Coordinates of C-alpha atoms in Angstrom, one line a residue:
M1 CA 120.9 -171.6 95.2
K2 CA 124.6 -170.7 96.0
T3 CA 125.5 -169.5 92.4
L4 CA 122.6 -167.2 92.6
A5 CA 123.6 -165.9 95.8
R6 CA 127.1 -165.3 94.7
L7 CA 125.7 -163.5 91.3
A8 CA 123.7 -161.2 93.3
L9 CA 126.3 -160.6 96.1
A10 CA 128.7 -159.9 93.1
A11 CA 126.1 -157.7 91.5
A12 CA 125.5 -156.1 94.6
A13 CA 129.3 -154.8 94.8
V14 CA 129.6 -153.8 91.2
A15 CA 126.6 -151.7 92.0
F16 CA 127.9 -150.0 95.0
A17 CA 131.2 -149.2 93.1
A18 CA 129.4 -147.7 90.1
A19 CA 127.0 -145.7 93.0
I20 CA 130.0 -144.3 94.6
M21 CA 131.8 -143.7 91.4
G22 CA 128.7 -141.7 90.2
S23 CA 128.6 -139.4 93.1
W24 CA 132.6 -138.8 92.4
T25 CA 132.0 -137.7 89.1
R26 CA 129.3 -135.2 90.0
I27 CA 131.1 -134.0 92.9
T28 CA 134.1 -133.1 91.1
G29 CA 131.9 -131.9 88.3
D30 CA 133.3 -134.7 85.8
G31 CA 129.4 -135.9 85.4
M32 CA 128.8 -133.3 83.0
S33 CA 132.1 -134.0 80.9
C34 CA 130.1 -136.3 79.0
P35 CA 127.3 -134.5 77.9
Q36 CA 125.8 -137.1 75.6
W37 CA 124.4 -141.0 76.9
P38 CA 125.5 -143.6 76.7
A39 CA 128.1 -142.2 74.3
C40 CA 130.9 -140.1 76.0
R41 CA 133.5 -138.6 73.8
L42 CA 137.3 -139.6 74.5
A43 CA 139.2 -136.8 76.3
A44 CA 141.3 -136.7 79.4
G45 CA 138.7 -135.0 81.6
T46 CA 136.2 -137.4 81.1
V47 CA 138.2 -140.7 82.8
W48 CA 136.0 -140.5 85.8
E49 CA 132.7 -140.5 83.8
W50 CA 133.8 -143.5 81.6
L51 CA 134.9 -145.1 84.9
H52 CA 131.5 -145.1 86.0
R53 CA 130.2 -145.9 82.9
A54 CA 132.1 -149.0 82.5
L55 CA 131.1 -150.2 85.8
V56 CA 127.6 -149.5 85.1
A57 CA 128.2 -151.8 81.6
L58 CA 129.7 -154.5 83.9
E59 CA 126.6 -154.7 86.0
L60 CA 124.3 -155.2 83.1
P61 CA 125.7 -159.1 82.4
L62 CA 125.9 -159.7 86.2
V63 CA 122.0 -158.4 86.3
A64 CA 121.3 -160.7 83.3
A65 CA 123.0 -163.5 85.0
V66 CA 121.0 -163.1 88.1
L67 CA 117.8 -162.8 86.4
L68 CA 118.4 -165.9 84.4
T69 CA 119.6 -167.7 87.7
A70 CA 116.6 -166.4 89.5
W71 CA 114.1 -167.6 86.8
R72 CA 115.6 -171.3 86.6
R73 CA 115.4 -171.5 90.6
H74 CA 112.0 -169.6 91.2
R75 CA 110.2 -172.6 92.5
A76 CA 112.9 -173.0 95.3
A77 CA 111.6 -169.9 97.3
R78 CA 108.5 -167.9 97.2
F79 CA 110.7 -164.7 97.6
I80 CA 112.7 -165.3 94.5
P81 CA 110.3 -164.4 92.1
A82 CA 109.6 -161.2 93.3
T83 CA 112.8 -160.1 94.4
G84 CA 113.9 -160.9 91.0
L85 CA 111.0 -158.7 89.4
A86 CA 112.4 -155.8 91.6
V87 CA 116.2 -156.3 90.4
L88 CA 114.7 -155.8 87.0
V89 CA 112.6 -153.0 87.4
L90 CA 115.3 -151.0 89.5
F91 CA 118.0 -151.7 87.3
T92 CA 115.9 -150.3 84.2
V93 CA 114.6 -147.1 86.2
Q94 CA 118.3 -146.9 87.3
V95 CA 119.8 -146.9 84.2
A96 CA 116.9 -144.6 83.1
L97 CA 117.6 -141.7 85.6
G98 CA 121.3 -142.2 84.9
A99 CA 120.4 -140.9 81.1
A100 CA 118.0 -138.0 82.6
T101 CA 120.7 -136.9 85.1
V102 CA 122.7 -136.2 82.2
H103 CA 120.1 -134.6 80.1
L104 CA 118.9 -132.1 83.2
A105 CA 122.7 -131.4 84.0
N106 CA 122.5 -133.2 87.6
S107 CA 119.2 -131.3 88.7
P108 CA 118.9 -131.9 92.2
M109 CA 115.8 -133.8 92.0
S110 CA 117.5 -136.4 89.3
V111 CA 120.2 -136.5 91.7
V112 CA 118.3 -137.3 94.4
W113 CA 116.0 -140.1 92.4
H114 CA 119.5 -141.4 90.9
W115 CA 121.0 -142.0 94.2
G116 CA 117.8 -143.3 96.0
T117 CA 117.2 -146.2 93.2
A118 CA 120.8 -147.0 93.5
M119 CA 120.3 -147.8 97.6
A120 CA 116.8 -149.5 96.6
F121 CA 118.5 -151.9 93.8
I122 CA 121.6 -152.5 95.9
A123 CA 119.0 -153.5 98.8
A124 CA 117.0 -155.6 96.4
L125 CA 120.6 -157.4 95.4
L126 CA 121.0 -158.0 98.7
S127 CA 118.1 -159.3 99.8
L128 CA 118.1 -161.9 96.7
A129 CA 121.9 -162.8 98.0
I130 CA 120.7 -163.5 101.3
V131 CA 117.6 -165.3 100.6
A132 CA 119.5 -167.8 98.3
S133 CA 121.7 -168.4 101.0
F134 CA 119.2 -169.7 103.3
D135 CA 119.2 -173.5 103.6
P136 CA 116.0 -174.7 105.1
A137 CA 117.7 -178.1 106.0
A138 CA 119.8 -176.0 108.1
A139 CA 117.6 -174.3 110.1
T140 CA 117.6 -176.6 113.1
K141 CA 118.4 -174.1 115.9
V142 CA 117.7 -170.5 115.2
E143 CA 116.4 -168.0 117.7
A144 CA 113.8 -165.0 116.0
L145 CA 114.2 -161.4 117.0
P146 CA 111.5 -160.2 119.0
R147 CA 109.1 -158.1 116.9
L148 CA 109.8 -154.8 118.7
S149 CA 113.5 -155.2 117.7
V150 CA 112.4 -156.3 114.0
Y151 CA 110.6 -152.8 113.9
A152 CA 113.3 -151.0 115.1
L153 CA 116.1 -152.3 112.6
A154 CA 113.3 -151.2 109.7
A155 CA 112.8 -147.7 111.1
T156 CA 116.4 -147.4 111.3
S157 CA 116.7 -148.4 107.9
A158 CA 113.9 -146.5 106.4
A159 CA 115.8 -143.1 108.5
A160 CA 119.0 -143.9 107.0
Y161 CA 117.6 -144.3 103.3
L162 CA 115.6 -140.8 103.8
T163 CA 118.8 -139.1 105.2
M164 CA 120.5 -140.0 102.2
C165 CA 118.5 -138.9 99.7
V166 CA 117.7 -135.6 101.6
G167 CA 121.6 -135.4 101.9
A168 CA 121.8 -135.9 98.2
Y169 CA 119.6 -133.1 97.5
V170 CA 121.7 -130.6 100.1
S171 CA 124.8 -131.7 98.0
S172 CA 123.3 -131.4 94.6
S173 CA 121.5 -128.2 95.3
G174 CA 124.8 -126.2 96.9
A175 CA 123.1 -126.2 100.3
G176 CA 126.2 -127.7 101.6
L177 CA 127.2 -124.9 103.3
A178 CA 123.7 -123.2 104.0
C179 CA 124.3 -123.5 107.6
L180 CA 127.9 -122.5 109.0
S181 CA 127.1 -123.1 112.6
L182 CA 127.0 -126.6 114.0
A183 CA 123.8 -126.6 116.5
S184 CA 121.8 -123.8 114.6
C185 CA 121.7 -122.0 111.6
A186 CA 123.3 -118.3 111.1
G187 CA 122.4 -118.2 114.8
N188 CA 118.5 -119.4 114.2
V189 CA 116.7 -122.5 114.7
V190 CA 113.8 -121.6 112.6
V191 CA 114.9 -120.8 109.0
T192 CA 113.2 -119.3 105.9
D193 CA 115.8 -119.7 103.4
A194 CA 115.1 -122.9 101.2
G195 CA 118.8 -123.8 101.3
Q196 CA 119.0 -123.6 104.9
F197 CA 115.9 -125.1 105.6
V198 CA 116.9 -128.2 103.8
Q199 CA 120.2 -128.1 105.5
M200 CA 118.5 -128.2 109.0
L201 CA 115.8 -131.2 107.6
H202 CA 119.2 -133.2 106.8
R203 CA 120.7 -132.6 110.6
G204 CA 117.2 -133.1 112.0
I205 CA 116.6 -136.3 110.4
A206 CA 120.2 -137.6 110.8
A207 CA 119.6 -136.5 114.5
V208 CA 116.7 -139.0 114.8
T209 CA 118.7 -141.7 112.8
L210 CA 121.3 -141.6 115.2
L211 CA 119.0 -142.0 118.0
L212 CA 117.0 -144.8 116.3
G213 CA 120.5 -146.6 115.9
A214 CA 121.2 -146.6 119.5
A215 CA 117.6 -147.8 120.2
T216 CA 118.0 -150.7 117.7
L217 CA 121.3 -151.6 119.4
T218 CA 119.6 -151.7 123.0
L219 CA 117.1 -153.6 121.7
C220 CA 119.2 -155.9 119.6
L221 CA 121.9 -156.8 122.7
R222 CA 120.2 -160.2 123.4
A223 CA 119.7 -160.9 119.4
T224 CA 121.8 -163.6 117.3
P225 CA 125.5 -162.2 117.1
H226 CA 125.2 -161.7 113.7
I227 CA 122.3 -159.1 114.1
R228 CA 124.1 -157.9 117.4
S229 CA 127.2 -157.4 115.5
L230 CA 125.5 -155.4 112.4
A231 CA 123.3 -153.2 115.0
S232 CA 126.7 -152.6 116.6
L233 CA 128.5 -151.6 113.4
G234 CA 125.7 -149.2 111.7
L235 CA 125.8 -147.3 115.2
G236 CA 129.3 -147.0 115.0
L237 CA 128.8 -146.1 111.1
L238 CA 126.2 -143.5 112.4
F239 CA 128.7 -141.5 114.6
V240 CA 131.4 -141.5 111.6
Q241 CA 129.2 -140.0 109.6
I242 CA 127.8 -137.2 112.1
L243 CA 131.4 -136.7 112.3
L244 CA 131.9 -136.6 108.5
G245 CA 129.2 -134.2 108.2
L246 CA 130.6 -131.6 111.0
F247 CA 134.0 -131.8 109.4
N248 CA 132.3 -130.9 105.8
V249 CA 130.8 -128.1 107.4
A250 CA 134.0 -126.8 109.4
L251 CA 136.3 -127.5 106.1
H252 CA 134.1 -126.1 103.7
L253 CA 133.4 -129.2 101.8
P254 CA 136.5 -130.8 101.1
L255 CA 136.1 -133.3 98.0
A256 CA 137.5 -136.0 99.8
L257 CA 135.5 -135.4 102.8
R258 CA 132.3 -135.0 100.8
E259 CA 132.7 -138.3 98.6
A260 CA 133.8 -140.0 102.5
H261 CA 130.4 -138.7 103.7
A262 CA 128.3 -140.0 100.8
A263 CA 130.2 -143.4 101.1
N264 CA 129.5 -143.8 104.7
A265 CA 126.0 -143.0 104.2
A266 CA 125.4 -145.4 101.4
L267 CA 127.7 -148.5 103.8
T268 CA 125.3 -147.3 107.1
F269 CA 122.0 -148.4 105.0
I270 CA 123.7 -151.5 103.4
I271 CA 124.3 -152.5 107.2
Y272 CA 121.3 -151.9 108.3
I273 CA 119.2 -153.5 105.5
T274 CA 121.2 -156.3 105.5
A275 CA 120.6 -156.7 109.5
I276 CA 116.5 -156.3 108.8
I277 CA 116.8 -158.9 106.0
L278 CA 118.9 -161.3 108.1
A279 CA 116.5 -160.6 110.9
L280 CA 113.3 -161.6 108.7
V281 CA 115.0 -164.6 107.3
D282 CA 115.6 -165.9 110.9
R283 CA 112.2 -165.2 111.8
S284 CA 111.0 -167.4 108.5
R285 CA 113.6 -170.1 109.9
V286 CA 111.7 -170.4 113.0
S287 CA 108.2 -170.4 111.1
L288 CA 109.4 -173.7 109.4
L289 CA 110.6 -175.2 112.4
K290 CA 107.1 -174.8 114.2
L291 CA 105.6 -176.1 110.9
A292 CA 108.1 -179.4 111.2
A293 CA 107.5 -179.7 114.8

């Protein structure tokens, strides 16, 4: 099981790197330097897209190794077959969406689907890694997170995911500077322009996510150290994310800040999804202890 956990964690790390590199190629315009897929011409301007596709190519044998190991160990935990299937489906869809974004010239919806699927794929790999790391024999003293706290973590994870997807649409549709004022949009709270609407929607969901993050940390203050630490880190990253968003608008979307905004959003989601998975594993450990008693 440790081998499966390490392989899944390695695959998640490479998938994260591929997603961040993919984001960079899109915002710099290098994503369309290779209008063919999967081939790409050899030219100086295609280096970033080549790196992105190289990371995806590296992901292929890792996913194959994860699936093979999961198949061999599928009887070890009932969660493994379902999660392995999710990894296979999401990776297949993600590769297809990568081709679609090229053929659709990075249309906003293709970017949203590509980014959203990438994050779901990483979440599936992390789930597999954490569950495979779980040793039932070591489950001797575990405190289950209260149900309300689990719900709060799940809600914050979902809100962070939704904020990312709407943010991907804002970025890819050119609506990043649709609202140059911070509290309102062109002096109005109610807007009718499509770009302004999606920008204000993104801000609204981000604000809700921040409030959920604060509430989640409050509920997790008495949780186990690893859950409490992740909830604290998640809230800190949410504050950083808000600041990055403000600086992006104030400085008119410099490339480095745009990429930092995307990377921090992904990292925030990963932190919260890791916390909810660990919380669910802890609850399953408590159930095992009760059955053994």
